[in-house]
PDB file of C-alpha atoms in Angstrom:
ATOM      1  CA  UNK A 327       0.005  -0.005   0.009  1.00 94.00           C
ATOM      2  CA  UNK A 328       1.474   3.279  -1.129  1.00 97.00           C
ATOM      3  CA  UNK A 329       1.527   6.323   1.134  1.00 98.00           C
ATOM      4  CA  UNK A 330       0.751   9.171  -1.264  1.00 98.00           C
ATOM      5  CA  UNK A 331       1.269  12.777  -0.139  1.00 98.00           C
ATOM      6  CA  UNK A 332      -1.323  15.243  -1.404  1.00 98.00           C
ATOM      7  CA  UNK A 333      -0.447  18.665  -2.838  1.00 98.00           C
ATOM      8  CA  UNK A 334      -3.628  20.728  -3.102  1.00 96.00           C
ATOM      9  CA  UNK A 335      -3.085  23.904  -5.166  1.00 96.00           C
ATOM     10  CA  UNK A 336      -5.036  27.142  -4.785  1.00 95.00           C
ATOM     11  CA  UNK A 337      -3.718  30.291  -6.465  1.00 95.00           C
ATOM     12  CA  UNK A 338      -0.378  28.541  -7.006  1.00 96.00           C
ATOM     13  CA  UNK A 339       0.067  27.784  -3.292  1.00 97.00           C
ATOM     14  CA  UNK A 340      -0.113  24.585  -1.251  1.00 97.00           C
ATOM     15  CA  UNK A 341      -3.230  24.652   0.888  1.00 96.00           C
ATOM     16  CA  UNK A 342      -5.520  22.389   2.798  1.00 93.00           C
ATOM     17  CA  UNK A 343      -9.250  22.747   3.395  1.00 88.00           C
ATOM     18  CA  UNK A 344     -11.598  21.044   5.899  1.00 85.00           C
ATOM     19  CA  UNK A 345     -14.254  19.082   4.026  1.00 78.00           C
ATOM     20  CA  UNK A 346     -13.212  20.697   0.832  1.00 68.00           C
ATOM     21  CA  UNK A 347     -14.543  24.190   1.511  1.00 64.00           C
ATOM     22  CA  UNK A 348     -13.914  25.271   5.120  1.00 63.00           C
ATOM     23  CA  UNK A 349     -10.962  26.736   7.021  1.00 76.00           C
ATOM     24  CA  UNK A 350      -8.357  27.134   4.281  1.00 85.00           C
ATOM     25  CA  UNK A 351      -4.792  27.066   5.509  1.00 93.00           C
ATOM     26  CA  UNK A 352      -1.766  27.914   3.388  1.00 96.00           C
ATOM     27  CA  UNK A 353       1.243  25.680   3.967  1.00 97.00           C
ATOM     28  CA  UNK A 354       3.639  26.882   1.304  1.00 97.00           C
ATOM     29  CA  UNK A 355       4.027  29.334  -1.538  1.00 98.00           C
ATOM     30  CA  UNK A 356       6.578  26.997  -3.204  1.00 98.00           C
ATOM     31  CA  UNK A 357       4.783  23.803  -4.365  1.00 98.00           C
ATOM     32  CA  UNK A 358       7.867  22.521  -6.184  1.00 98.00           C
ATOM     33  CA  UNK A 359       9.948  22.497  -3.008  1.00 98.00           C
ATOM     34  CA  UNK A 360       7.096  20.725  -1.200  1.00 98.00           C
ATOM     35  CA  UNK A 361       7.029  18.031  -3.883  1.00 98.00           C
ATOM     36  CA  UNK A 362      10.800  17.591  -3.740  1.00 98.00           C
ATOM     37  CA  UNK A 363      10.613  17.294   0.074  1.00 98.00           C
ATOM     38  CA  UNK A 364       8.036  14.482  -0.175  1.00 98.00           C
ATOM     39  CA  UNK A 365      10.229  12.774  -2.755  1.00 98.00           C
ATOM     40  CA  UNK A 366      13.299  13.098  -0.457  1.00 98.00           C
ATOM     41  CA  UNK A 367      11.285  11.514   2.356  1.00 97.00           C
ATOM     42  CA  UNK A 368      10.580   8.469   0.250  1.00 98.00           C
ATOM     43  CA  UNK A 369       7.334   9.120  -1.595  1.00 98.00           C
ATOM     44  CA  UNK A 370       6.865   6.900  -4.645  1.00 98.00           C
ATOM     45  CA  UNK A 371       3.887   8.769  -5.981  1.00 98.00           C
ATOM     46  CA  UNK A 372       2.276  12.221  -5.574  1.00 98.00           C
ATOM     47  CA  UNK A 373      -1.357  13.335  -5.681  1.00 98.00           C
ATOM     48  CA  UNK A 374      -1.859  16.826  -7.191  1.00 98.00           C
ATOM     49  CA  UNK A 375      -5.141  18.694  -7.114  1.00 96.00           C
ATOM     50  CA  UNK A 376      -5.992  21.964  -8.893  1.00 96.00           C
ATOM     51  CA  UNK A 377      -8.575  23.319  -6.417  1.00 94.00           C
ATOM     52  CA  UNK A 378      -9.194  26.414  -8.563  1.00 93.00           C
ATOM     53  CA  UNK A 379     -10.009  24.053 -11.410  1.00 91.00           C
ATOM     54  CA  UNK A 380     -12.316  21.939  -9.261  1.00 89.00           C
ATOM     55  CA  UNK A 381     -14.228  25.040  -8.111  1.00 87.00           C
ATOM     56  CA  UNK A 382     -14.600  26.782 -11.497  1.00 87.00           C
ATOM     57  CA  UNK A 383     -14.236  23.945 -14.048  1.00 83.00           C
ATOM     58  CA  UNK A 384     -11.103  25.197 -15.759  1.00 85.00           C
ATOM     59  CA  UNK A 385      -7.489  24.426 -14.949  1.00 89.00           C
ATOM     60  CA  UNK A 386      -5.751  27.298 -13.213  1.00 93.00           C
ATOM     61  CA  UNK A 387      -2.600  25.629 -11.907  1.00 96.00           C
ATOM     62  CA  UNK A 388      -1.317  23.769 -14.990  1.00 97.00           C
ATOM     63  CA  UNK A 389       1.970  25.661 -15.051  1.00 97.00           C
ATOM     64  CA  UNK A 390       2.622  24.785 -11.407  1.00 98.00           C
ATOM     65  CA  UNK A 391       1.762  21.117 -12.023  1.00 98.00           C
ATOM     66  CA  UNK A 392       4.099  21.045 -15.048  1.00 98.00           C
ATOM     67  CA  UNK A 393       6.941  22.583 -12.941  1.00 98.00           C
ATOM     68  CA  UNK A 394       6.411  19.992 -10.188  1.00 98.00           C
ATOM     69  CA  UNK A 395       6.407  17.073 -12.618  1.00 98.00           C
ATOM     70  CA  UNK A 396       9.529  18.315 -14.390  1.00 98.00           C
ATOM     71  CA  UNK A 397      11.453  18.545 -11.109  1.00 98.00           C
ATOM     72  CA  UNK A 398      10.528  15.275  -9.465  1.00 98.00           C
ATOM     73  CA  UNK A 399      11.714  11.780 -10.437  1.00 98.00           C
ATOM     74  CA  UNK A 400       8.602   9.954  -9.243  1.00 98.00           C
ATOM     75  CA  UNK A 401       5.206   9.655 -10.971  1.00 98.00           C
ATOM     76  CA  UNK A 402       2.226  11.855 -10.108  1.00 98.00           C
ATOM     77  CA  UNK A 403      -1.482  12.040 -10.744  1.00 98.00           C
ATOM     78  CA  UNK A 404      -3.491  15.230 -11.119  1.00 98.00           C
ATOM     79  CA  UNK A 405      -7.131  16.242 -10.982  1.00 96.00           C
ATOM     80  CA  UNK A 406      -9.457  19.134 -10.531  1.00 94.00           C
ATOM     81  CA  UNK A 407     -11.851  20.558 -13.081  1.00 91.00           C
ATOM     82  CA  UNK A 408     -10.943  18.234 -15.941  1.00 95.00           C
ATOM     83  CA  UNK A 409     -14.196  18.061 -17.830  1.00 94.00           C
ATOM     84  CA  UNK A 410     -13.400  17.524 -21.539  1.00 96.00           C
ATOM     85  CA  UNK A 411     -10.929  15.717 -23.784  1.00 97.00           C
ATOM     86  CA  UNK A 412      -8.936  18.885 -24.424  1.00 96.00           C
ATOM     87  CA  UNK A 413      -8.362  19.335 -20.664  1.00 96.00           C
ATOM     88  CA  UNK A 414      -7.293  15.712 -20.350  1.00 97.00           C
ATOM     89  CA  UNK A 415      -4.687  16.158 -23.078  1.00 97.00           C
ATOM     90  CA  UNK A 416      -3.373  19.360 -21.469  1.00 97.00           C
ATOM     91  CA  UNK A 417      -2.849  17.656 -18.138  1.00 97.00           C
ATOM     92  CA  UNK A 418      -1.212  14.601 -19.760  1.00 97.00           C
ATOM     93  CA  UNK A 419       1.077  16.987 -21.595  1.00 97.00           C
ATOM     94  CA  UNK A 420       2.281  18.206 -18.193  1.00 97.00           C
ATOM     95  CA  UNK A 421       3.850  14.776 -17.747  1.00 97.00           C
ATOM     96  CA  UNK A 422       1.567  13.227 -15.146  1.00 98.00           C
ATOM     97  CA  UNK A 423       1.032   9.466 -15.096  1.00 97.00           C
ATOM     98  CA  UNK A 424      -2.679   9.641 -14.376  1.00 98.00           C
ATOM     99  CA  UNK A 425      -5.454  12.170 -14.911  1.00 98.00           C
ATOM    100  CA  UNK A 426      -8.263  12.133 -12.379  1.00 98.00           C
ATOM    101  CA  UNK A 427     -11.771  12.674 -13.690  1.00 97.00           C
ATOM    102  CA  UNK A 428     -14.595  13.569 -11.305  1.00 95.00           C
ATOM    103  CA  UNK A 429     -17.667  15.695 -11.963  1.00 93.00           C
ATOM    104  CA  UNK A 430     -18.006  15.166 -15.704  1.00 95.00           C
ATOM    105  CA  UNK A 431     -17.335  11.422 -15.424  1.00 96.00           C
ATOM    106  CA  UNK A 432     -20.081  11.047 -12.787  1.00 95.00           C
ATOM    107  CA  UNK A 433     -22.592  13.179 -14.675  1.00 95.00           C
ATOM    108  CA  UNK A 434     -21.804  11.508 -17.999  1.00 96.00           C
ATOM    109  CA  UNK A 435     -20.486   7.965 -17.755  1.00 96.00           C
ATOM    110  CA  UNK A 436     -20.213   7.779 -21.528  1.00 97.00           C
ATOM    111  CA  UNK A 437     -17.554  10.526 -21.309  1.00 97.00           C
ATOM    112  CA  UNK A 438     -15.635   8.357 -18.794  1.00 98.00           C
ATOM    113  CA  UNK A 439     -15.946   5.344 -21.137  1.00 97.00           C
ATOM    114  CA  UNK A 440     -14.651   7.369 -24.086  1.00 97.00           C
ATOM    115  CA  UNK A 441     -11.765   8.762 -22.038  1.00 98.00           C
ATOM    116  CA  UNK A 442     -10.735   5.250 -20.964  1.00 98.00           C
ATOM    117  CA  UNK A 443     -10.936   4.033 -24.561  1.00 97.00           C
ATOM    118  CA  UNK A 444      -8.711   6.874 -25.777  1.00 98.00           C
ATOM    119  CA  UNK A 445      -6.249   7.227 -22.879  1.00 98.00           C
ATOM    120  CA  UNK A 446      -6.346   3.818 -21.179  1.00 97.00           C
ATOM    121  CA  UNK A 447      -4.732   3.523 -17.774  1.00 96.00           C
ATOM    122  CA  UNK A 448      -3.830   7.243 -17.782  1.00 98.00           C
ATOM    123  CA  UNK A 449      -7.409   7.777 -16.626  1.00 98.00           C
ATOM    124  CA  UNK A 450      -8.402   7.443 -12.987  1.00 98.00           C
ATOM    125  CA  UNK A 451     -11.790   8.189 -11.492  1.00 98.00           C
ATOM    126  CA  UNK A 452     -12.278  10.373  -8.438  1.00 97.00           C
ATOM    127  CA  UNK A 453     -15.287   9.448  -6.319  1.00 96.00           C
ATOM    128  CA  UNK A 454     -15.787  11.925  -3.488  1.00 94.00           C
ATOM    129  CA  UNK A 455     -18.626  10.940  -1.193  1.00 94.00           C
ATOM    130  CA  UNK A 456     -20.289  11.696   2.087  1.00 93.00           C
ATOM    131  CA  UNK A 457     -22.072   8.513   2.902  1.00 92.00           C
ATOM    132  CA  UNK A 458     -23.833   7.531  -0.312  1.00 94.00           C
ATOM    133  CA  UNK A 459     -23.949  11.119  -1.666  1.00 94.00           C
ATOM    134  CA  UNK A 460     -21.397  11.862  -4.394  1.00 95.00           C
ATOM    135  CA  UNK A 461     -19.970  15.385  -4.405  1.00 91.00           C
ATOM    136  CA  UNK A 462     -19.662  17.355  -7.665  1.00 91.00           C
ATOM    137  CA  UNK A 463     -18.132  20.619  -8.817  1.00 83.00           C
ATOM    138  CA  UNK A 464     -15.699  21.131  -5.961  1.00 81.00           C
ATOM    139  CA  UNK A 465     -18.217  19.459  -3.611  1.00 82.00           C
ATOM    140  CA  UNK A 466     -20.665  22.323  -4.084  1.00 80.00           C
ATOM    141  CA  UNK A 467     -23.350  20.019  -5.552  1.00 88.00           C
ATOM    142  CA  UNK A 468     -24.536  16.463  -5.077  1.00 92.00           C
ATOM    143  CA  UNK A 469     -24.995  13.891  -7.835  1.00 92.00           C
ATOM    144  CA  UNK A 470     -28.422  12.389  -8.520  1.00 93.00           C
ATOM    145  CA  UNK A 471     -26.917   8.887  -8.436  1.00 95.00           C
ATOM    146  CA  UNK A 472     -25.695   7.222  -5.251  1.00 96.00           C
ATOM    147  CA  UNK A 473     -22.172   5.952  -4.680  1.00 96.00           C
ATOM    148  CA  UNK A 474     -23.390   2.359  -4.577  1.00 95.00           C
ATOM    149  CA  UNK A 475     -25.310   2.629  -7.814  1.00 95.00           C
ATOM    150  CA  UNK A 476     -22.458   4.404  -9.597  1.00 96.00           C
ATOM    151  CA  UNK A 477     -20.014   1.710  -8.553  1.00 96.00           C
ATOM    152  CA  UNK A 478     -22.316  -0.839 -10.204  1.00 94.00           C
ATOM    153  CA  UNK A 479     -22.098   1.107 -13.472  1.00 94.00           C
ATOM    154  CA  UNK A 480     -18.336   0.759 -13.510  1.00 95.00           C
ATOM    155  CA  UNK A 481     -18.378  -3.006 -13.878  1.00 90.00           C
ATOM    156  CA  UNK A 482     -18.496  -2.887 -17.661  1.00 89.00           C
ATOM    157  CA  UNK A 483     -15.698  -0.345 -18.031  1.00 95.00           C
ATOM    158  CA  UNK A 484     -12.015  -1.134 -18.311  1.00 95.00           C
ATOM    159  CA  UNK A 485     -11.224   1.278 -15.511  1.00 97.00           C
ATOM    160  CA  UNK A 486      -8.023   0.584 -13.580  1.00 96.00           C
ATOM    161  CA  UNK A 487      -8.002   3.004 -10.666  1.00 97.00           C
ATOM    162  CA  UNK A 488     -10.547   4.807  -8.428  1.00 98.00           C
ATOM    163  CA  UNK A 489      -9.643   7.421  -5.875  1.00 98.00           C
ATOM    164  CA  UNK A 490     -12.264   7.394  -3.125  1.00 98.00           C
ATOM    165  CA  UNK A 491     -12.432  10.333  -0.755  1.00 96.00           C
ATOM    166  CA  UNK A 492     -14.666  10.503   2.328  1.00 95.00           C
ATOM    167  CA  UNK A 493     -15.833  14.150   2.200  1.00 93.00           C
ATOM    168  CA  UNK A 494     -17.081  14.091   5.768  1.00 91.00           C
ATOM    169  CA  UNK A 495     -13.603  13.237   7.045  1.00 93.00           C
ATOM    170  CA  UNK A 496     -11.430  15.128   4.544  1.00 91.00           C
ATOM    171  CA  UNK A 497      -9.101  17.556   6.317  1.00 90.00           C
ATOM    172  CA  UNK A 498     -10.682  16.987   9.708  1.00 92.00           C
ATOM    173  CA  UNK A 499      -7.900  14.901  11.281  1.00 94.00           C
ATOM    174  CA  UNK A 500     -10.746  12.898  12.872  1.00 94.00           C
ATOM    175  CA  UNK A 501      -9.617   9.436  11.750  1.00 96.00           C
ATOM    176  CA  UNK A 502     -10.637   7.291   8.832  1.00 97.00           C
ATOM    177  CA  UNK A 503     -14.154   5.878   8.331  1.00 96.00           C
ATOM    178  CA  UNK A 504     -13.068   2.282   8.134  1.00 96.00           C
ATOM    179  CA  UNK A 505     -16.557   0.708   7.699  1.00 95.00           C
ATOM    180  CA  UNK A 506     -17.260   2.973   4.733  1.00 95.00           C
ATOM    181  CA  UNK A 507     -13.867   2.195   3.200  1.00 97.00           C
ATOM    182  CA  UNK A 508     -14.452  -1.553   3.604  1.00 96.00           C
ATOM    183  CA  UNK A 509     -17.826  -1.247   1.875  1.00 95.00           C
ATOM    184  CA  UNK A 510     -16.342   0.552  -1.092  1.00 96.00           C
ATOM    185  CA  UNK A 511     -13.444  -1.908  -1.404  1.00 96.00           C
ATOM    186  CA  UNK A 512     -15.794  -4.871  -1.296  1.00 94.00           C
ATOM    187  CA  UNK A 513     -18.215  -3.363  -3.838  1.00 92.00           C
ATOM    188  CA  UNK A 514     -15.779  -3.519  -6.721  1.00 92.00           C
ATOM    189  CA  UNK A 515     -12.663  -5.365  -7.976  1.00 91.00           C
ATOM    190  CA  UNK A 516     -11.180  -2.132  -9.278  1.00 96.00           C
ATOM    191  CA  UNK A 517      -7.973  -0.859  -7.645  1.00 97.00           C
ATOM    192  CA  UNK A 518      -8.687   1.789  -5.038  1.00 98.00           C
ATOM    193  CA  UNK A 519      -6.715   4.594  -3.463  1.00 98.00           C
ATOM    194  CA  UNK A 520      -8.496   6.018  -0.423  1.00 98.00           C
ATOM    195  CA  UNK A 521      -8.354   9.346   1.399  1.00 97.00           C
ATOM    196  CA  UNK A 522     -10.119  11.434   4.017  1.00 95.00           C
ATOM    197  CA  UNK A 523      -9.525  11.758   7.738  1.00 94.00           C
ATOM    198  CA  UNK A 524      -6.087  10.138   8.171  1.00 97.00           C
ATOM    199  CA  UNK A 525      -4.864  11.542  11.442  1.00 97.00           C
ATOM    200  CA  UNK A 526      -2.287   9.135  12.870  1.00 98.00           C
ATOM    201  CA  UNK A 527      -0.101   6.149  12.217  1.00 98.00           C
ATOM    202  CA  UNK A 528      -2.877   4.075  13.755  1.00 98.00           C
ATOM    203  CA  UNK A 529      -5.054   4.982  10.759  1.00 98.00           C
ATOM    204  CA  UNK A 530      -2.306   3.910   8.405  1.00 97.00           C
ATOM    205  CA  UNK A 531      -1.905   0.653  10.309  1.00 97.00           C
ATOM    206  CA  UNK A 532      -5.684  -0.055  10.058  1.00 97.00           C
ATOM    207  CA  UNK A 533      -5.618   0.394   6.329  1.00 97.00           C
ATOM    208  CA  UNK A 534      -2.422  -1.564   5.757  1.00 94.00           C
ATOM    209  CA  UNK A 535      -3.843  -4.425   7.787  1.00 93.00           C
ATOM    210  CA  UNK A 536      -6.932  -4.786   5.678  1.00 93.00           C
ATOM    211  CA  UNK A 537      -7.139  -8.016   3.711  1.00 87.00           C
ATOM    212  CA  UNK A 538      -8.165  -6.274   0.499  1.00 91.00           C
ATOM    213  CA  UNK A 539      -5.971  -6.876  -2.518  1.00 93.00           C
ATOM    214  CA  UNK A 540      -7.547  -3.932  -4.371  1.00 96.00           C
ATOM    215  CA  UNK A 541      -6.425  -1.339  -1.785  1.00 97.00           C
ATOM    216  CA  UNK A 542      -3.368   0.111  -3.462  1.00 97.00           C
ATOM    217  CA  UNK A 543      -2.728   3.291  -1.541  1.00 98.00           C
ATOM    218  CA  UNK A 544      -3.804   6.020   0.862  1.00 98.00           C
ATOM    219  CA  UNK A 545      -3.581   9.724   0.186  1.00 98.00           C
ATOM    220  CA  UNK A 546      -2.409  11.744   3.179  1.00 98.00           C
ATOM    221  CA  UNK A 547      -2.603  15.513   3.397  1.00 96.00           C
ATOM    222  CA  UNK A 548      -3.196  17.558   6.523  1.00 96.00           C
ATOM    223  CA  UNK A 549      -1.753  14.955   8.942  1.00 97.00           C
ATOM    224  CA  UNK A 550       1.612  15.281   7.165  1.00 98.00           C
ATOM    225  CA  UNK A 551       1.495  19.083   6.921  1.00 97.00           C
ATOM    226  CA  UNK A 552       0.511  19.337  10.597  1.00 96.00           C
ATOM    227  CA  UNK A 553       3.331  16.919  11.504  1.00 97.00           C
ATOM    228  CA  UNK A 554       1.089  14.362  13.191  1.00 97.00           C
ATOM    229  CA  UNK A 555       3.601  11.882  11.822  1.00 98.00           C
ATOM    230  CA  UNK A 556       6.259  11.963   9.172  1.00 98.00           C
ATOM    231  CA  UNK A 557       6.091  10.430   5.694  1.00 98.00           C
ATOM    232  CA  UNK A 558       9.155   8.368   6.525  1.00 98.00           C
ATOM    233  CA  UNK A 559       7.420   6.929   9.599  1.00 98.00           C
ATOM    234  CA  UNK A 560       4.321   6.003   7.625  1.00 98.00           C
ATOM    235  CA  UNK A 561       6.342   4.295   4.890  1.00 98.00           C
ATOM    236  CA  UNK A 562       8.406   2.407   7.409  1.00 97.00           C
ATOM    237  CA  UNK A 563       5.240   1.189   9.153  1.00 97.00           C
ATOM    238  CA  UNK A 564       3.737  -0.202   5.968  1.00 95.00           C
ATOM    239  CA  UNK A 565       7.008  -1.962   5.081  1.00 93.00           C
ATOM    240  CA  UNK A 566       7.225  -3.501   8.534  1.00 93.00           C
ATOM    241  CA  UNK A 567       3.597  -4.715   8.370  1.00 90.00           C
ATOM    242  CA  UNK A 568       4.270  -6.190   4.904  1.00 84.00           C
ATOM    243  CA  UNK A 569       7.325  -8.084   6.221  1.00 84.00           C
ATOM    244  CA  UNK A 570       5.353  -9.434   9.148  1.00 80.00           C
ATOM    245  CA  UNK A 571       2.518 -10.623   6.883  1.00 74.00           C
ATOM    246  CA  UNK A 572       4.987 -12.433   4.596  1.00 71.00           C
ATOM    247  CA  UNK A 573       6.605 -14.100   7.600  1.00 68.00           C
ATOM    248  CA  UNK A 574       3.155 -15.141   8.954  1.00 70.00           C
ATOM    249  CA  UNK A 575       2.128 -16.578   5.598  1.00 71.00           C
ATOM    250  CA  UNK A 576       5.152 -18.879   5.401  1.00 63.00           C
TER     251      UNK A 576
END
């Protein structure tokens, strides 16, 4: 299970919100140095979000994303306001490994299907939910379809990766919603990366200990920026748990 640091971009700066809209806090005016720091601490993958894009539907931080990707030696994914093929191409041209589709893919599953057909595994789906309610347009609106019903629709698509975020826990440092995560993981065979509420190494341990082969990573944001634990500590914990499991299985 990968530990994936999040870099949320608003007006070119690294920020974190609570539940996507509340209590914005700026952590850095130099996103590139933040990305390099996560890489130096052992990150194998980065999660980049253009919050301006998510709120208004047009990419506002593409230049920053491109600068980050050019400087780092690890892959990254990026999302936020990507709602047509032209936008997908622009983000891919920045050098990211995966483009995260959200609002448009939920409102128009044919668009998601066409994107997967054209761009293959470069497409990931972002499902942001509070309970069964799927958030749209920077979480300002709610989809008419439930999370459960939408996951059913994905069965016929050749989708590789879903990023599931618990809106009610995102940025709250209140701990993960393990029952909700288990339900999502068990509802589909697609590879999942989860996020929302991670507050301690105990949360990381709970996720790493799950017997779900389709859990591929956890995105961590505020807990790292607030120094609840270090990225190195989280990576070491998952490696140790993996070694123990291998030993137990022998």
